[in-house]
Every structure is written in C-alpha cells, then in structure tokens.
Amino acid sequence: GLVAVDRNTVTSTLGDASLTLGGRVTVAARVEYVHPLHNFALLRYDPACVPADVRVSAAKLAPRPLPPGAEVVIVGLKSGLNEDIDASRRVDFVCRRTRVANSGWIKLPLPNPPRFQVYNAETLGLEVAPPVDGGVLASDDGTVAALWVSCAYQPAPNQLASVFRGLPIELVARVADKLIADEAPRHFRVIS
C-alpha cells in the first residue's frame, strides 16, 4: 500500500518510517519517493502486516483539480505535535464542510539557508480552514481531490512558520500510478 504525506512529515528518503492505521496499529513503512519540486512524499507499507480487523482501503482520486467555489470536506487530524513530551495529549479527528476560496501559485520568501520549499505548484486555499496538522480535501462521496499540506517557510532569519494549502491530488496520482505499476517515476534534470 502507498500513503501520501507532505514534505514536513517526511523530508527525505533517509531514516525509518512507520504508519499508524486507524489509531490502532503501527506498521513499518519505507519512504518510496520524495518529490523534488512539489510538497509530497510517498511511503510504502506491506498490507499483509495489517491485522484483519483493521480496515484499510484505497482512496478514490479525483481526475481534475477543484475550481474556486467548489464544496469540499476537509478531513484531518488535530494534535498537539508534542506526543514525545506529552503522551496524554489528545489527537482529534476533524471533518468539516467548506469551500475552495482560491487557486493559485503560493508565494513564499526565499529560505536562508537554502532548504526545500514549495515551488511550481498551483495550490488551493479554503474559505474556512480548521486548525489541522494535515489531511485531505474530499467530496461528499469520499473522492480525494487534494492533500491538505503544510508549506514551511522562513518569515525571517532563524524563524520557521508554515501555511496550509491544498495540493491537487493529480500531482500525487501521476507518481503513485508509476510506483503501483513497478515503474520508476520520471526523473528530473537540473541544468548546472
């Protein structure tokens, strides 16, 4: 199985990864792909390692990006982000109906020192965005139209901040389809 996350969750292919499914079971995962330009990474896990009583199914993906004004449901998790320090902190499931407010390029200040930052991606803003740590934008029938991703940036030297935006799922689907077919995703070339 494949799971898509933002690049604030998985920053590189180095290291160990695990996935918690349904808040009930944790399985080992491998970072399969980190996109060099867009804000997502794909992790692979073995579905055979998931107990039979934990239901996991593939998400249905929307074929096109959402236009401004489209109704969506944002589904995500809200946590304190300090589970290592305070394991008693609750993690809440959030599900809220809203609308796409805008679609466009995200302009963020250049990072210093250089680091990954979202570029060359048309993202979605919401009319009302609840405070979640990430998730998906979906239709009423559960079709996923976008990942709700954290876009980190530096507002000033030695400061880190983030803004959340919707990353159209078609960007993720192109790579995921290649990985599912056991093909290598397209390589990017840099002119030096």
Coordinates of C-alpha atoms in Angstrom, one line a residue:
G1 CA 0.0 0.0 0.0
L2 CA 1.0 3.6 -0.6
V3 CA 0.4 6.6 1.7
A4 CA 0.9 10.2 0.6
V5 CA 2.2 12.8 3.1
D6 CA 3.7 16.3 2.9
R7 CA 7.4 17.1 3.0
N8 CA 7.2 18.5 6.5
T9 CA 6.2 15.0 7.6
V10 CA 8.8 13.1 5.5
T11 CA 11.7 15.3 4.5
S12 CA 14.0 12.8 2.8
T13 CA 14.4 9.1 2.0
L14 CA 16.8 8.6 4.9
G15 CA 15.6 7.1 8.1
D16 CA 13.0 4.7 9.4
A17 CA 9.3 5.3 8.9
S18 CA 6.1 3.8 10.4
L19 CA 2.4 4.3 9.9
T20 CA -0.3 4.3 12.5
L21 CA -3.5 3.0 10.9
G22 CA -6.9 3.8 12.4
G23 CA -5.1 4.8 15.7
R24 CA -4.9 1.1 16.5
V25 CA -1.9 -0.5 14.8
T26 CA 1.5 0.7 13.7
V27 CA 3.2 -0.9 10.7
A28 CA 6.7 -0.5 9.3
A29 CA 6.9 1.6 6.2
R30 CA 9.6 2.6 3.6
V31 CA 10.0 6.1 2.1
E32 CA 9.4 5.2 -1.6
Y33 CA 9.6 8.6 -3.2
V34 CA 10.1 12.3 -2.2
H35 CA 9.1 14.7 -4.9
P36 CA 11.9 17.2 -5.6
L37 CA 9.6 20.1 -6.5
H38 CA 6.1 19.5 -5.1
N39 CA 5.3 19.1 -1.4
F40 CA 4.7 15.4 -1.1
A41 CA 6.3 12.1 -0.3
L42 CA 5.1 8.5 -0.8
L43 CA 5.5 5.8 1.8
R44 CA 5.0 2.1 1.1
Y45 CA 3.8 -0.5 3.6
D46 CA 3.0 -4.2 3.4
P47 CA -0.8 -4.7 3.6
A48 CA -0.1 -8.2 4.9
C49 CA 1.2 -6.7 8.1
V50 CA -2.2 -5.0 8.8
P51 CA -4.4 -7.1 11.1
A52 CA -7.6 -8.3 9.5
D53 CA -9.8 -6.3 12.0
V54 CA -8.2 -3.0 10.8
R55 CA -10.0 -1.9 7.6
V56 CA -7.7 -0.1 5.0
S57 CA -8.9 0.7 1.5
A58 CA -7.5 2.6 -1.4
A59 CA -8.8 6.2 -1.8
K60 CA -10.7 7.1 -4.9
L61 CA -8.8 10.0 -6.5
A62 CA -10.4 13.0 -8.4
P63 CA -9.3 13.3 -12.0
R64 CA -9.1 17.1 -12.0
P65 CA -8.3 20.0 -9.6
L66 CA -11.2 21.7 -7.8
P67 CA -12.3 25.1 -9.1
P68 CA -12.8 28.1 -6.7
G69 CA -16.3 27.9 -5.1
A70 CA -16.3 24.0 -5.1
E71 CA -17.7 22.5 -1.9
V72 CA -15.3 20.2 -0.1
V73 CA -14.9 18.3 3.1
I74 CA -11.6 18.7 4.9
V75 CA -10.7 15.6 6.8
G76 CA -7.6 15.6 9.0
L77 CA -6.1 15.2 12.5
K78 CA -5.5 17.9 15.1
S79 CA -2.8 17.1 17.6
G80 CA -0.5 19.0 20.0
L81 CA 2.5 17.9 18.0
N82 CA 4.3 17.1 21.3
E83 CA 3.4 13.4 21.7
D84 CA 7.0 12.6 22.7
I85 CA 6.9 15.2 25.5
D86 CA 3.2 14.8 26.5
A87 CA 1.8 11.4 25.5
S88 CA -1.5 12.3 27.2
R89 CA -2.3 15.0 24.7
R90 CA -5.4 14.0 22.6
V91 CA -5.4 13.6 18.9
D92 CA -8.7 14.7 17.4
F93 CA -10.3 13.6 14.1
V94 CA -11.6 16.7 12.3
C95 CA -14.2 16.7 9.5
R96 CA -15.6 20.0 8.3
R97 CA -17.5 21.1 5.2
T98 CA -16.1 24.2 3.5
R99 CA -15.5 25.7 0.0
V100 CA -12.4 26.3 -2.2
A101 CA -11.7 30.0 -1.9
N102 CA -8.9 30.4 -4.4
S103 CA -6.5 28.5 -6.6
G104 CA -3.1 29.8 -7.5
W105 CA 0.7 29.8 -7.0
I106 CA 1.9 30.2 -3.5
K107 CA 4.5 32.9 -3.0
L108 CA 6.8 32.4 0.0
P109 CA 10.0 34.3 0.9
L110 CA 13.3 32.6 -0.1
P111 CA 14.7 30.5 2.7
N112 CA 18.1 31.3 4.3
P113 CA 19.9 28.9 4.5
P114 CA 18.5 27.2 1.4
R115 CA 16.1 24.3 2.1
F116 CA 13.1 22.7 0.4
Q117 CA 10.1 25.0 -0.1
V118 CA 7.0 24.7 -2.3
Y119 CA 7.5 26.0 -5.8
N120 CA 5.9 25.4 -9.2
A121 CA 2.6 24.1 -7.8
E122 CA -0.8 25.6 -8.1
T123 CA -2.4 25.2 -4.6
L124 CA -5.9 25.6 -3.2
G125 CA -7.0 27.9 -0.4
L126 CA -10.1 27.3 1.7
E127 CA -12.8 29.8 2.8
V128 CA -12.7 28.3 6.3
A129 CA -9.7 26.1 7.2
P130 CA -9.8 24.3 10.6
P131 CA -6.5 24.0 12.5
V132 CA -5.4 20.5 11.5
D133 CA -2.0 19.0 11.1
G134 CA -2.7 17.8 7.5
G135 CA -5.3 15.7 5.8
V136 CA -7.3 15.6 2.6
L137 CA -9.9 17.6 0.7
A138 CA -12.6 15.3 -0.4
S139 CA -16.1 15.3 -2.0
D140 CA -19.2 14.0 -0.1
D141 CA -18.7 10.5 -1.6
G142 CA -15.1 10.4 -0.3
T143 CA -13.3 11.1 -3.5
V144 CA -10.0 12.8 -2.6
A145 CA -9.3 16.0 -4.6
A146 CA -6.3 17.3 -2.8
L147 CA -3.8 16.7 0.1
W148 CA -4.0 19.4 2.8
V149 CA -0.3 20.0 3.3
S150 CA 1.9 22.1 5.5
C151 CA 4.1 24.5 3.4
A152 CA 7.0 25.6 5.6
Y153 CA 8.8 28.9 5.1
Q154 CA 11.1 31.3 6.9
P155 CA 9.4 34.7 7.5
A156 CA 12.8 36.0 8.9
P157 CA 16.2 34.5 9.6
N158 CA 16.2 31.7 12.2
Q159 CA 12.4 31.6 12.2
L160 CA 10.2 28.8 10.8
A161 CA 6.5 29.1 10.0
S162 CA 4.0 27.2 7.8
V163 CA 0.8 27.8 5.9
F164 CA -1.6 25.1 4.9
R165 CA -2.8 24.7 1.3
G166 CA -4.4 22.1 -0.8
L167 CA -2.1 20.2 -3.2
P168 CA -4.1 18.8 -6.1
I169 CA -4.1 15.0 -5.9
E170 CA -3.4 14.6 -9.6
L171 CA 0.2 15.6 -8.9
V172 CA 0.5 12.7 -6.4
A173 CA -1.5 10.3 -8.6
R174 CA 0.9 10.6 -11.5
V175 CA 3.8 9.3 -9.3
A176 CA 1.7 6.8 -7.4
D177 CA 0.4 5.2 -10.6
K178 CA 4.0 4.6 -11.7
L179 CA 5.0 3.1 -8.4
I180 CA 2.0 0.8 -8.3
A181 CA 2.9 -0.4 -11.8
D182 CA 6.5 -1.0 -10.5
E183 CA 7.8 1.6 -12.9
A184 CA 10.3 4.4 -12.0
P185 CA 8.7 7.9 -11.8
R186 CA 10.1 10.4 -14.3
H187 CA 13.5 11.7 -13.3
F188 CA 14.0 15.4 -13.1
R189 CA 17.1 17.0 -14.6
V190 CA 18.8 20.1 -13.4
I191 CA 20.9 22.4 -15.6
S192 CA 24.1 23.1 -13.7

